[in-house]
mmCIF file of C-alpha atoms and ligand atoms in Angstrom:
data_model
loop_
_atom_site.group_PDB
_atom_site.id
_atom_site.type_symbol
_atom_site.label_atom_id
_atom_site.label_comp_id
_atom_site.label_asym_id
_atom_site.label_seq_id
_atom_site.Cartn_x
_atom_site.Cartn_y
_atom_site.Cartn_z
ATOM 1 C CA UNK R 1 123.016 133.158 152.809
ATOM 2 C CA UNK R 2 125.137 133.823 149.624
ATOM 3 C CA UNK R 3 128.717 134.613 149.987
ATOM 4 C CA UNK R 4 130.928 135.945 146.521
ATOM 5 C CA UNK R 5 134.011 135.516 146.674
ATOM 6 C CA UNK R 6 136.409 137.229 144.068
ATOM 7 C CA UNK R 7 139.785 136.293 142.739
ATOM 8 C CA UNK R 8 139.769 132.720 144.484
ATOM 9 C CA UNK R 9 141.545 131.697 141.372
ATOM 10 C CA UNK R 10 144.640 134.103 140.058
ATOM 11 C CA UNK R 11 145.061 134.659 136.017
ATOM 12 C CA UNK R 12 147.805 132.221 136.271
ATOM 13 C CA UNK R 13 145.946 129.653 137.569
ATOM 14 C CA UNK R 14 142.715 130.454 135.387
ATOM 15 C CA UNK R 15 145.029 129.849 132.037
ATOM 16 C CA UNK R 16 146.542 126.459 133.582
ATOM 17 C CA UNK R 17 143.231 125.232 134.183
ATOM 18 C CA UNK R 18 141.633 126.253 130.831
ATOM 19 C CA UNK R 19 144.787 124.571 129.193
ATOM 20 C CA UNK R 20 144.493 121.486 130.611
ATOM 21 C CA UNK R 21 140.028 121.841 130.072
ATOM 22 C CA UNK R 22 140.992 122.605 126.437
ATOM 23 C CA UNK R 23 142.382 118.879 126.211
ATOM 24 C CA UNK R 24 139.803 117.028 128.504
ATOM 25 C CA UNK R 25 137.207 114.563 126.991
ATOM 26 C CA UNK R 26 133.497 115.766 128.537
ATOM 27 C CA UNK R 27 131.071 113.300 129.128
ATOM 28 C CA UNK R 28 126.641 113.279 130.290
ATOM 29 C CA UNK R 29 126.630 115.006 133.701
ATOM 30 C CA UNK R 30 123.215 113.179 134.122
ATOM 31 C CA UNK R 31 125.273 109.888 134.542
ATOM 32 C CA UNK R 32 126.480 110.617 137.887
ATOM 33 C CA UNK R 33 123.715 112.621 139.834
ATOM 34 C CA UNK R 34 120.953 111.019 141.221
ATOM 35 C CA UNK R 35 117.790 109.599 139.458
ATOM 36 C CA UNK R 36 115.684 112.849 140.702
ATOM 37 C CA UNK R 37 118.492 115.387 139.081
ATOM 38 C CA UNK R 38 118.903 113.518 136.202
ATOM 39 C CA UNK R 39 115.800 114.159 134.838
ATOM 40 C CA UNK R 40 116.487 117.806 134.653
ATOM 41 C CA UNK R 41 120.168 117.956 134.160
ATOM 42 C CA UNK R 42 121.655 118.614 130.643
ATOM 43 C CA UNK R 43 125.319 119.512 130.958
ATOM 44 C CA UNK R 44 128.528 117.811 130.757
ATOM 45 C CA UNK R 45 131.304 116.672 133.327
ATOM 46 C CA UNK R 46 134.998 115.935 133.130
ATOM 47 C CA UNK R 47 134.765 111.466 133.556
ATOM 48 C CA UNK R 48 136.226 110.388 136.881
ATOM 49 C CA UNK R 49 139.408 108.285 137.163
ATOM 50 C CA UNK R 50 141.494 110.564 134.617
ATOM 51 C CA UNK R 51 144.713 111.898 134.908
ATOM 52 C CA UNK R 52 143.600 115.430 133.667
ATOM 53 C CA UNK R 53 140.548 115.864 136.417
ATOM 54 C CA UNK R 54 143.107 114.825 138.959
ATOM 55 C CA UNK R 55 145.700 117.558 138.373
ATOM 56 C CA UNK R 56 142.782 120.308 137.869
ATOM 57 C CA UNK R 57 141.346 119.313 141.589
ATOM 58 C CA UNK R 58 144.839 119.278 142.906
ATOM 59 C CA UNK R 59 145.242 123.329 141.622
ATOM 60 C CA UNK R 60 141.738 123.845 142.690
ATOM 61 C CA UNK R 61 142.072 122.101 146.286
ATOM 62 C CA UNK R 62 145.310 124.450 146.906
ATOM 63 C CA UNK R 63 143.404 127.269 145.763
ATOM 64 C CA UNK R 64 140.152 126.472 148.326
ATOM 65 C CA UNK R 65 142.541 125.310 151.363
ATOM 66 C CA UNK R 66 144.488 129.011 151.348
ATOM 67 C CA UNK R 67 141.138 130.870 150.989
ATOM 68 C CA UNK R 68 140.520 132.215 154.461
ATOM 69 C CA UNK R 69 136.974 133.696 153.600
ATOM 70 C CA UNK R 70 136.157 130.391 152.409
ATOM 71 C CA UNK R 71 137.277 129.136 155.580
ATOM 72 C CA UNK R 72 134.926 131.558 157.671
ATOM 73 C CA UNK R 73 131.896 130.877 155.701
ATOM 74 C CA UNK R 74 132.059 127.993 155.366
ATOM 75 C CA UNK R 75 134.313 125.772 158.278
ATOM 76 C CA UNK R 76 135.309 122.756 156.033
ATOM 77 C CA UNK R 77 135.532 119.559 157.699
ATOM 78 C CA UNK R 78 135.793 117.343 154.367
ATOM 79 C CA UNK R 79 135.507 118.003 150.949
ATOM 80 C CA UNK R 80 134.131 116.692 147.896
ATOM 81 C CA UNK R 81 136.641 116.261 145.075
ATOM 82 C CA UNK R 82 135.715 119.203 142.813
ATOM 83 C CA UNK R 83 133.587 118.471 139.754
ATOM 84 C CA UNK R 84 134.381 119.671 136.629
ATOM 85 C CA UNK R 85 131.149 120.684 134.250
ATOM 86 C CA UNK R 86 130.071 122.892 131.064
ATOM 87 C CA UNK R 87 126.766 124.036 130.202
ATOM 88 C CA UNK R 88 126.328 125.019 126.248
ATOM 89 C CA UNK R 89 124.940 122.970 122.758
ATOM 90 C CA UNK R 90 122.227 121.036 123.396
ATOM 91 C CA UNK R 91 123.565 119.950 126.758
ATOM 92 C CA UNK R 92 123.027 123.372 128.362
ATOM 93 C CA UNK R 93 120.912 123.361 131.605
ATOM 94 C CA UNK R 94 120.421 122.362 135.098
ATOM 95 C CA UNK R 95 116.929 122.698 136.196
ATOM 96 C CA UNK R 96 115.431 122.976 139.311
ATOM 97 C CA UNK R 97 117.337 120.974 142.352
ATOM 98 C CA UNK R 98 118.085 120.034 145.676
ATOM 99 C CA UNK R 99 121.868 118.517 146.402
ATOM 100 C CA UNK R 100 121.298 114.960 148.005
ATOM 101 C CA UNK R 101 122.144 115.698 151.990
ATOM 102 C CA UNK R 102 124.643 112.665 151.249
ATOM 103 C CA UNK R 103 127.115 111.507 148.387
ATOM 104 C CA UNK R 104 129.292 108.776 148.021
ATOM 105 C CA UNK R 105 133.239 109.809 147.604
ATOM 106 C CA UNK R 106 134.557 108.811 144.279
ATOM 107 C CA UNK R 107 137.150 106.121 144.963
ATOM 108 C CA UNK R 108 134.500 104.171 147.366
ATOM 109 C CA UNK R 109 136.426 105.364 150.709
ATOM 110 C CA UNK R 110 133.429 107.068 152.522
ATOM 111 C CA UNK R 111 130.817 109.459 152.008
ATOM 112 C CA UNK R 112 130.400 113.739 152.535
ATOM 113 C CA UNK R 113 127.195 114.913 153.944
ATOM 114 C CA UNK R 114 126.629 117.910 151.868
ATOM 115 C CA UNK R 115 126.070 121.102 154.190
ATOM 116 C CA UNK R 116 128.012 123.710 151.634
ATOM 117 C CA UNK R 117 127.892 124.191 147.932
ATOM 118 C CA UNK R 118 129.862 126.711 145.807
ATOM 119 C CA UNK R 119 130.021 127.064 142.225
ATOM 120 C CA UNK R 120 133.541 128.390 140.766
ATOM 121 C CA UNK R 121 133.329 130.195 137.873
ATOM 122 C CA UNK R 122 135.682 129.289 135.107
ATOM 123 C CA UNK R 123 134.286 131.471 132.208
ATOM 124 C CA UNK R 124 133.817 134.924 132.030
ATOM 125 C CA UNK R 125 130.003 136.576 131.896
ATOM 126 C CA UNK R 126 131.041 138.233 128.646
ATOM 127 C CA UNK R 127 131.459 134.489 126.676
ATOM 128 C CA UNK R 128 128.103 133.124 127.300
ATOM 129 C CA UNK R 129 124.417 134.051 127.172
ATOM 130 C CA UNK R 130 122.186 132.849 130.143
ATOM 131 C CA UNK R 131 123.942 130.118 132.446
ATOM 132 C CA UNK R 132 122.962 132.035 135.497
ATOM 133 C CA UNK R 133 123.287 130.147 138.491
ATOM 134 C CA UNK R 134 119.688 131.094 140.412
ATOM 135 C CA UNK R 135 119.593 130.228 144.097
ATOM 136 C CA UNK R 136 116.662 129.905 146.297
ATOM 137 C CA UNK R 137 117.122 130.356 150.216
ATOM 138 C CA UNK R 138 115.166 132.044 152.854
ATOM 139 C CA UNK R 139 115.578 135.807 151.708
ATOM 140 C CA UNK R 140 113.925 135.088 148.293
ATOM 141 C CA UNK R 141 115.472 134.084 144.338
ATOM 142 C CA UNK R 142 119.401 135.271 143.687
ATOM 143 C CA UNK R 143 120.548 134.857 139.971
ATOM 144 C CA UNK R 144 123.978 134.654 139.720
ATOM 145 C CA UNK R 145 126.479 135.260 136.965
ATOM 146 C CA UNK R 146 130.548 135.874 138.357
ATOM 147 C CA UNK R 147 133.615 136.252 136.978
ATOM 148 C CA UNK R 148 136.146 133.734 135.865
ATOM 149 C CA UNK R 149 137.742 132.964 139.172
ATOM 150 C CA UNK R 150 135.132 133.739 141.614
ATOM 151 C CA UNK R 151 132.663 131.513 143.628
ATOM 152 C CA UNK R 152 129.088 131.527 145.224
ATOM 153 C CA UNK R 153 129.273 130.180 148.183
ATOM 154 C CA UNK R 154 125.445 128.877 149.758
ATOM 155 C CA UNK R 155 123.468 126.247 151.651
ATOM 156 C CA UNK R 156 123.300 122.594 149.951
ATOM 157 C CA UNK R 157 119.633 122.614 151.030
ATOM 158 C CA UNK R 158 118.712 125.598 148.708
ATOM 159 C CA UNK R 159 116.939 124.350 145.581
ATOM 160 C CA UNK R 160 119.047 126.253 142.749
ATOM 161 C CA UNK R 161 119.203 125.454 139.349
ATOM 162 C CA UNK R 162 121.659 127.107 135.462
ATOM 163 C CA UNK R 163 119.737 128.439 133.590
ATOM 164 C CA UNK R 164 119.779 127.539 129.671
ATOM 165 C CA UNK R 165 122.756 128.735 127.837
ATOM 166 C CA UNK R 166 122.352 130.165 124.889
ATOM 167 C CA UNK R 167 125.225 131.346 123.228
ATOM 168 C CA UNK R 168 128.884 130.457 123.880
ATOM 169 C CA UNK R 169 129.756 128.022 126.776
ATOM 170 C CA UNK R 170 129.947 128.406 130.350
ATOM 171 C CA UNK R 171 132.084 126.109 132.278
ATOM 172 C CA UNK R 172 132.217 126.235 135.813
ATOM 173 C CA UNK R 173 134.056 123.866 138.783
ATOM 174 C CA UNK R 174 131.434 122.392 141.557
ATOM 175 C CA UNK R 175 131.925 122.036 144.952
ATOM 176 C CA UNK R 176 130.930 120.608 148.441
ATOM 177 C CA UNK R 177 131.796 120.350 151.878
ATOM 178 C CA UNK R 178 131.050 118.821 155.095
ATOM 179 C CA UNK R 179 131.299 121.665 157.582
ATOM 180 C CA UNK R 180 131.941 121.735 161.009
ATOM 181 C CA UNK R 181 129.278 123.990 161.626
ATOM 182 C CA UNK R 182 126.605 121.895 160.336
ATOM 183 C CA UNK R 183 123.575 124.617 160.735
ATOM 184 C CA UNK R 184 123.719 127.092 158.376
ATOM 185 C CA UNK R 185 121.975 129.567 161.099
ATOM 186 C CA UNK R 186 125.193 128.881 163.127
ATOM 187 C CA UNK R 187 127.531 129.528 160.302
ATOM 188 C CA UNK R 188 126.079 132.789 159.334
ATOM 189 C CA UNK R 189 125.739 134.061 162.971
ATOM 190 C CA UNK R 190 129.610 133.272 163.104
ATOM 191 C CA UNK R 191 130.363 134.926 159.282
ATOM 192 C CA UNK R 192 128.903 138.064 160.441
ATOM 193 C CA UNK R 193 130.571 138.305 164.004
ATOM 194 C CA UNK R 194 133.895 137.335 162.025
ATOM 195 C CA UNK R 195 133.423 139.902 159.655
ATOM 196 C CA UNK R 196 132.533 142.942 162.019
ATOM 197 C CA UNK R 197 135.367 141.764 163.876
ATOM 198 C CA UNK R 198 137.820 142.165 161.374
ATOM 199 C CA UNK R 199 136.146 145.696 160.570
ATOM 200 C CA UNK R 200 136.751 146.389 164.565
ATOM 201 C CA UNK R 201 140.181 145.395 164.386
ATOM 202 C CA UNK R 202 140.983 147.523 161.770
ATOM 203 C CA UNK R 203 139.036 150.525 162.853
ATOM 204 C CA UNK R 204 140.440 150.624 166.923
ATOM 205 C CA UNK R 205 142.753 147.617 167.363
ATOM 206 C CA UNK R 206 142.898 145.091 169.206
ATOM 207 C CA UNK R 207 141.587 147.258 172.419
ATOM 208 C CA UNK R 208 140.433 145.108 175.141
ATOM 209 C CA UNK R 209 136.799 144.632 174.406
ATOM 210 C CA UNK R 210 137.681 143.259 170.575
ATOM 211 C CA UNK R 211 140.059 140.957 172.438
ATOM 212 C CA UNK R 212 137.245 140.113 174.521
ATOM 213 C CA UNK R 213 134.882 140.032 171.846
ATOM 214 C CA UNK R 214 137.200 137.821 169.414
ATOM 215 C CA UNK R 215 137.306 135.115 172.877
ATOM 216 C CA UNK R 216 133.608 134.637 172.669
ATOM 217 C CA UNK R 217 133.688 134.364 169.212
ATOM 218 C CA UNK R 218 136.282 131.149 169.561
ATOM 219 C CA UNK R 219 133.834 130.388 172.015
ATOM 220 C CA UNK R 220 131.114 130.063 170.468
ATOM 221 C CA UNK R 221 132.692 128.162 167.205
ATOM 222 C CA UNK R 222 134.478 126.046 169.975
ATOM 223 C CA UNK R 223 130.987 125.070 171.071
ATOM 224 C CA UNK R 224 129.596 124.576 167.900
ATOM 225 C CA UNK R 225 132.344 123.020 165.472
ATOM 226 C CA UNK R 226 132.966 119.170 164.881
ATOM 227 C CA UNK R 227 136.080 118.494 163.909
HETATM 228 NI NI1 NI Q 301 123.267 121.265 142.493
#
């Protein structure tokens, strides 16, 4: 399942971020993925261990963390510290790939098992050609190309891949969680009940059967979540 998410980012936020980009150092994204992604990854990443990526994952954490659609698609138990990348030049593609199930956290303190991906756009369609982020899952092929701000939420086991960019540059912020729904089955079953839910709450109130209804929701998240 994809989930879009608009406006995670405000303008405000959006200009701080591309200020502080604007001044960053980029480095060969294929030096940190795995030896299986390397070979088809051409794009660049902001370098670990700077004091630049650290105040751009601090706005983007405080972003994620007050996102509640985020929150019910997704249930994060731990997250990756964003990644920073840009697709464009000769370094302008991302081919075909699964996210390992497990990766090592940055300062050496543990590792996240990978259950949720999103991609947060930082560039708007209108500046690039190609880029599109094109998702395989169950339902078929999704190509996907949002607006600066917004994020594509979908299963770490989907193989996805950017397509080549071919005019302008597209950069984009990367992220993963550990959820504490860790079957994407579960999670959607739960999206979908949250969502009609909400619809229901709006459309009669909270009449005794939503009450009811929003219990065996809890319920059921109670019996599948791991905190
Ligand atoms: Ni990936």
């Amino acid at each position: 399942m994809l989930i879009t998410i608009e406006n995670v980012l405000t303008a405000g936020e959006l200009a701080s971020i591309h200020e502080i980009l604007a001044r960053s150092a980029w480095v060969d994204g294929f030096l940190t993925s795995g030896p299986q992604a390397a070979k088809v990854q051409r794009n660049q990443e902001l370098p670990e261990g700077t004091e630049t990526i650290s105040e751009l994952r601090r706005q983007v954490m405080a972003a994620l963390q007050r996102n509640a659609l985020l929150f019910a698609a997704a249930f994060p138990a731990r997250f990756y510290p964003p990644i920073f990348n840009r697709y464009g030049g000769t370094a302008n593609f991302f081919g075909d790939h699964v996210d390992n199930a497990v990766r090592p956290l940055p300062d050496g303190s543990g590792y996240v098992r990978r259950d949720v991906s999103a991609t947060l756009f930082l560039t708007e369609p209108s500046e690039y050609d190609g880029g599109e982020l094109v998702i395989e899952d169950i339902y078929g092929i999704h190509a996907v190309k949002g607006q600066a701000g917004s994020m594509v939420v979908y299963p770490s086991s989907s193989i996805h891949r950017v397509e080549p960019v071919t005019r302008g540059f597209r950069t984009s912020c990367v992220v993963w969680l550990q959820s504490m729904v860790r079957d994407a089955g579960q999670r959607r079953l739960l999206f979908d009940i949250d969502m009609a839910l909400v619809q229901l709450r709006q459309q009669v109130g909270d009449i005794e059967s939503v009450v009811h209804l929003t219990g065996t929701y809890h319920n059921l998240l109670r019996r599948w979540a791991e905190t």
